[in-house]
Tab-separated table of C-alpha atoms in Angstrom:
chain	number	residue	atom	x	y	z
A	30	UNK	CA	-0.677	-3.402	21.431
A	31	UNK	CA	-3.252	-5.234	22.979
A	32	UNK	CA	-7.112	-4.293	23.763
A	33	UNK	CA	-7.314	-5.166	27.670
A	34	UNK	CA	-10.776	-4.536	27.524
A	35	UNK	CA	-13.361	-3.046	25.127
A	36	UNK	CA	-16.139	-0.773	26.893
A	37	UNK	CA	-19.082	-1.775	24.291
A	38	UNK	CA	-21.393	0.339	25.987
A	39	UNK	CA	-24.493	-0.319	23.795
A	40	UNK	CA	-27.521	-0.619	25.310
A	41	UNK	CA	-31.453	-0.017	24.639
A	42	UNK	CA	-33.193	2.996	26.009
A	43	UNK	CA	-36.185	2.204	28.723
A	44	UNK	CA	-39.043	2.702	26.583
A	45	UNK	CA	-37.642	5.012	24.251
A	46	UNK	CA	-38.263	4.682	20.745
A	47	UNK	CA	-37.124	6.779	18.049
A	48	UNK	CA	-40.141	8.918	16.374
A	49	UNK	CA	-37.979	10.657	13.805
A	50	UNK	CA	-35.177	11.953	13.050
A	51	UNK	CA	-35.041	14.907	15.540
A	52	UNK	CA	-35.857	12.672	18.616
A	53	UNK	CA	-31.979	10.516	16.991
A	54	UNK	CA	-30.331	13.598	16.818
A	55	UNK	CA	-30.827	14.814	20.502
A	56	UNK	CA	-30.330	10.918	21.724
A	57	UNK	CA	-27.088	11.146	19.401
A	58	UNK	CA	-25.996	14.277	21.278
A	59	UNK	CA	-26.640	13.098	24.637
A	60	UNK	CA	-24.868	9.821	23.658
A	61	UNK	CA	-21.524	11.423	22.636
A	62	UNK	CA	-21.436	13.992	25.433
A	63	UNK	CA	-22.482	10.986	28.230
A	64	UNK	CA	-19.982	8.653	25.800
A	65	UNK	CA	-17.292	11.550	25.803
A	66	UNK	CA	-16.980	11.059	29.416
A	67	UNK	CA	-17.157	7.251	29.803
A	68	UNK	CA	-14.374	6.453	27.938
A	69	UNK	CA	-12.357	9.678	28.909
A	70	UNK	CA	-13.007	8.338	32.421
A	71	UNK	CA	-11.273	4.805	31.678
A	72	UNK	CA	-8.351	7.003	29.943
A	73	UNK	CA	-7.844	9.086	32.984
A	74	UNK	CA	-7.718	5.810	35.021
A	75	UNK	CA	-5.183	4.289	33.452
A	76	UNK	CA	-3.064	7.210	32.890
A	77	UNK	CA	-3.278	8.138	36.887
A	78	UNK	CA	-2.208	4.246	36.852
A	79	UNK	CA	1.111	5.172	34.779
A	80	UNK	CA	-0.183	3.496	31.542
A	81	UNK	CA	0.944	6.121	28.503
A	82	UNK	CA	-1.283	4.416	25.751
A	83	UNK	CA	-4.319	6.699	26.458
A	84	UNK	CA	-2.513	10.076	26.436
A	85	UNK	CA	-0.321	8.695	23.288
A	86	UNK	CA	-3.419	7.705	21.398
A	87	UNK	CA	-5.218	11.425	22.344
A	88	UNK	CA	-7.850	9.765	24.745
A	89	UNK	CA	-6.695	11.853	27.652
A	90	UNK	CA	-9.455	14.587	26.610
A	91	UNK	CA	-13.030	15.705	27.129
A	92	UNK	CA	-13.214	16.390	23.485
A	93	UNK	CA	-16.101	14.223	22.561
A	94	UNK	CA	-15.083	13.796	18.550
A	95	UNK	CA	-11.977	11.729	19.939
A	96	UNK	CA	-14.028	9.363	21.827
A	97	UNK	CA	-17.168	8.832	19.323
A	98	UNK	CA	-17.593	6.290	17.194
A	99	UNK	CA	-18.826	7.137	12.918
A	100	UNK	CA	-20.974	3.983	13.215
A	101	UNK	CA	-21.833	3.373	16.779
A	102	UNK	CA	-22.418	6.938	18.248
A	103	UNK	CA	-23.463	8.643	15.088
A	104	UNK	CA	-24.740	5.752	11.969
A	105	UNK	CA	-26.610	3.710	13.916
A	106	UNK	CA	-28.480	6.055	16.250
A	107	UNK	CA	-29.580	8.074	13.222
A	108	UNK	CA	-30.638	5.196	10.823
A	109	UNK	CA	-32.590	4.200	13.998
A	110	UNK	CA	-34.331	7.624	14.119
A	111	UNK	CA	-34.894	7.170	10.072
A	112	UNK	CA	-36.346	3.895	10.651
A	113	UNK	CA	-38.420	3.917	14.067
A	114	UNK	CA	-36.860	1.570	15.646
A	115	UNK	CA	-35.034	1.684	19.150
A	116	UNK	CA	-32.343	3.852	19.791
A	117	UNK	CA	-29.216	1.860	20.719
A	118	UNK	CA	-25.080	2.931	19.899
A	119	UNK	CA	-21.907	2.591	21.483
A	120	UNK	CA	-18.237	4.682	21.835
A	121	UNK	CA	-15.032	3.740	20.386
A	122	UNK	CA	-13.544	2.148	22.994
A	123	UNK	CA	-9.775	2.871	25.180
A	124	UNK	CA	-6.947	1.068	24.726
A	125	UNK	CA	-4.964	0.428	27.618
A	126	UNK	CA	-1.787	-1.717	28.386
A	127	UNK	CA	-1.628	-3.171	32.282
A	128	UNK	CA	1.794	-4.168	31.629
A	129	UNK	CA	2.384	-0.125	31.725
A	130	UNK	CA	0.344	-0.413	35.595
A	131	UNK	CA	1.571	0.732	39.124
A	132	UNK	CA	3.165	-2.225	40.671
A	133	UNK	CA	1.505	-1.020	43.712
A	134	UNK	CA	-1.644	-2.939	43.125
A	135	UNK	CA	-2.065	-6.195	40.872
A	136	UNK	CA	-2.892	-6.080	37.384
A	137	UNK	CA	-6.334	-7.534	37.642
A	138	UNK	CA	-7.241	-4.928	40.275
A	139	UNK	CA	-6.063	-2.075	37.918
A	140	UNK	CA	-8.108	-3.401	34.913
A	141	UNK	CA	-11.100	-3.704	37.378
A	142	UNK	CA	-10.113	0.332	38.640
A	143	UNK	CA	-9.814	1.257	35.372
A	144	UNK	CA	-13.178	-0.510	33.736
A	145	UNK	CA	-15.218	0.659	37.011
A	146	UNK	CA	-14.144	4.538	36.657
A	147	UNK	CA	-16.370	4.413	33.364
A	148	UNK	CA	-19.555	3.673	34.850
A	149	UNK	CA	-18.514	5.763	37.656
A	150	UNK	CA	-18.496	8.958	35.191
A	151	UNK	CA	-22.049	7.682	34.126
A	152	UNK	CA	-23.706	7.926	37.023
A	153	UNK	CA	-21.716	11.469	38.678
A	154	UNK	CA	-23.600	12.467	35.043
A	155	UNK	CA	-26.864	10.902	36.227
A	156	UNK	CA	-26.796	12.702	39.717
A	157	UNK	CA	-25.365	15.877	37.635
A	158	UNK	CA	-28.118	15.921	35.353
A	159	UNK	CA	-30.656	15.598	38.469
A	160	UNK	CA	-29.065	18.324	40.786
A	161	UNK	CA	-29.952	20.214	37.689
A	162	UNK	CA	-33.340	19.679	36.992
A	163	UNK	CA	-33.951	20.524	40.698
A	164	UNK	CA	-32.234	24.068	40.261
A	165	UNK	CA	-34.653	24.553	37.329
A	166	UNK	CA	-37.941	23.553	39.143
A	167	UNK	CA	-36.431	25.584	41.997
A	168	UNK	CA	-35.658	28.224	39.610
A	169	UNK	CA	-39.452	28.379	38.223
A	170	UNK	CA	-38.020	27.291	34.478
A	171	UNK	CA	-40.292	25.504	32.360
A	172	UNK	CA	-39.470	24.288	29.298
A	173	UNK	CA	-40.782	21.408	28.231
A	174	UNK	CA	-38.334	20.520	25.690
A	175	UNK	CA	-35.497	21.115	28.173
A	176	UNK	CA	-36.381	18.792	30.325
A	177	UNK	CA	-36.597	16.263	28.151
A	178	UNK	CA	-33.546	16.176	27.236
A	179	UNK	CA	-32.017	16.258	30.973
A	180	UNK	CA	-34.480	13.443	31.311
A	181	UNK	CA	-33.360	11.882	28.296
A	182	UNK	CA	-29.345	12.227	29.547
A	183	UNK	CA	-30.341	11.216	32.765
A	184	UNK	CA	-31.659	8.149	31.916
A	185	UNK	CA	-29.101	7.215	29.324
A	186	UNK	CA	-25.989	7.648	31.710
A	187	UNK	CA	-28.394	5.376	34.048
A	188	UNK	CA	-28.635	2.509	31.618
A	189	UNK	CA	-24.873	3.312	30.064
A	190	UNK	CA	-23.724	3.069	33.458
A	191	UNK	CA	-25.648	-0.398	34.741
A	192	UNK	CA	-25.246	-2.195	31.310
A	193	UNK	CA	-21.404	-2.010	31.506
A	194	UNK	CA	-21.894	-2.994	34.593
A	195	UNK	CA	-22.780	-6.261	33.627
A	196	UNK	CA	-20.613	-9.292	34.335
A	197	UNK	CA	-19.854	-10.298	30.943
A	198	UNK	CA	-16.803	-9.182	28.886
A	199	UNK	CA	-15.867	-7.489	27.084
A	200	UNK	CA	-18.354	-5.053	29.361
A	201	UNK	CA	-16.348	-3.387	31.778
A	202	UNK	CA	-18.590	-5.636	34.609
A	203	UNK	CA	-16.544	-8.615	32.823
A	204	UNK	CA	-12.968	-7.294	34.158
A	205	UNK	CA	-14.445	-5.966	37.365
A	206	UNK	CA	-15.803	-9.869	38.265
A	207	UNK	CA	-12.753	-11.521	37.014
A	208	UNK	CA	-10.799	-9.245	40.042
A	209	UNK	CA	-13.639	-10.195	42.479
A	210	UNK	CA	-13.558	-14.210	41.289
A	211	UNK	CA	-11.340	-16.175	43.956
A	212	UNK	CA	-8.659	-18.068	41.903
A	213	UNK	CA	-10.830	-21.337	41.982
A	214	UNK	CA	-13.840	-19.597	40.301
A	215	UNK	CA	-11.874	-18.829	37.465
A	216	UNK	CA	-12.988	-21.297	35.225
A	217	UNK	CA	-16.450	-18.502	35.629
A	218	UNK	CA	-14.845	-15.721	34.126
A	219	UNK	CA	-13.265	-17.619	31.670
A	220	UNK	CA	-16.783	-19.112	30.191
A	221	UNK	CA	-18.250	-15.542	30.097
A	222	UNK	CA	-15.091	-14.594	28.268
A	223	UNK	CA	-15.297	-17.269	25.464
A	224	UNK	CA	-19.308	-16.794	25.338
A	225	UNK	CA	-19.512	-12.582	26.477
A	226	UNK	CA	-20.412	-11.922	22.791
A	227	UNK	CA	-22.417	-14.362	22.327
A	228	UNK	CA	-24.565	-13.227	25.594
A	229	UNK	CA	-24.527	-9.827	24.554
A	230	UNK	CA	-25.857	-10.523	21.293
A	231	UNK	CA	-28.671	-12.521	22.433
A	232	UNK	CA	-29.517	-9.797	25.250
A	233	UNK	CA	-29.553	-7.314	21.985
A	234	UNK	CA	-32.019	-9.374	20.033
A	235	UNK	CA	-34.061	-11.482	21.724
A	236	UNK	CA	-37.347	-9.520	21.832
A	237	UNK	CA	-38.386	-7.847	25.228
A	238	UNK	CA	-35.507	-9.698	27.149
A	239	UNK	CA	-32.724	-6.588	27.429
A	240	UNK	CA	-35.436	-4.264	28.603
A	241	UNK	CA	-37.091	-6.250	31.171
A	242	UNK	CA	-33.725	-6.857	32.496
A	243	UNK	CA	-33.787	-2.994	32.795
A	244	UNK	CA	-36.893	-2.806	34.337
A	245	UNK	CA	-35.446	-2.584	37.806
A	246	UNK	CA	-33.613	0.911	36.158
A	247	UNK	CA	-36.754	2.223	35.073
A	248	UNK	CA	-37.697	1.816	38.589
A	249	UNK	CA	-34.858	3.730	40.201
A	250	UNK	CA	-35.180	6.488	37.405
A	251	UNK	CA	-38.642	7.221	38.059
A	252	UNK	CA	-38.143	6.652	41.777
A	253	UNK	CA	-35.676	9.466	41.682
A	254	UNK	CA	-37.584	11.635	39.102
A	255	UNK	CA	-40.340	11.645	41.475
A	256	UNK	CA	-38.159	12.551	44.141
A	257	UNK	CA	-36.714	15.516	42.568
A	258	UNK	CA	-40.145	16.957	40.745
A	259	UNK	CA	-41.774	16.310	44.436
């Protein structure tokens, strides 16, 4: 069976910092339930597509225990709360076989379809998560602890969604470029392939560099924030 792609989705909060052990437990909440559909997306994708590994390995499902990962969505997230430093995790990723594909489209376009339906779920979440903050306001709820939570989900499906998003592999942006690449550009896709970890790991730990690269999502969160809270 062969991994076709691995949707990493780890990425850094905007700003947010873990204070203690309660503010890790709601981000490790949010992060399975905005995780849960991510990779349930990328199942549903590929089984509309007529691939049968997702169903066979019980991805085809909203449950968010079959999509989490112990160390990833759980370990990590919490140590980080334990430890003050920034929140970060990832899901277990979806295993997928083009070979299985609809010969209606080619398989490079149905690895980009299915890698683009994850972000995709990310940011319906986002706009989801906004519609409802608006009912509340509209409502005349105030709770102060509710909202930051919706603001917390709201800006984690923001960043889950743009970091995949990235042209590197294995993010799903790395199998949506190598569709878009003309044939004689593949020698592109091919260097991010052999150096996508690499990149990744340097975005992860170089200090400052992963969230100024955000910065222009911090801008569109607020921006829409704003726009919702009037």
């Amino acid at each position: 069976m062969d991994r076709t792609f691995t949707s990493f989705s780890a990425f850094v909060l905007l700003g947010v910092v873990a204070a203690d052990l309660r503010q890790a437990l709601i981000f490790v909440v949010c992060l399975v339930v905005a995780t849960a559909f991510h990779e349930f997306a990328h199942a549903f994708a590929a089984d509309r597509l007529g691939d049968p590994t997702p169903g066979r390995d019980g991805r085809l499902t909203l449950n968010p225990l079959a999509h989490a990962d112990p160390v990833g969505t759980i370990g990590l997230p919490l140590m980080a709360g334990l430890l003050h430093l920034p929140l970060f995790g990832w899901g277990r990723p979806v295993m997928t076989q083009p070979r299985f594909y609809t010969r209606g489209m080619s398989m490079r376009a149905g690895m980009a379809l299915v890698s683009f339906a994850g972000p995709l779920a990310n940011v319906l979440q986002a706009t989801v998560t906004l519609l409802a903050i608006k009912l509340l306001l509209v409502a005349g709820v105030e709770h102060k602890g509710l909202f930051e939570v919706l603001v917390l989900f709201f800006t984690l499906n923001l960043t889950l969604a743009v970091f995949n998003l990235l042209p590197v592999h294995p993010l799903d942006g790395g199998k949506i470029l190598a569709w878009a690449l003309p044939a004689r550009f593949s020698h592109i896709d091919d260097t991010l392939a052999r150096y996508g970890w690499t990149i990744l790991l340097a975005l992860m730990l170089i200090p400052g560099l992963l969230q100024t690269l955000f910065t222009p999502v911090g801008i569109v969160r607020d921006w829409a924030l704003r726009l919702v809270v009037g």
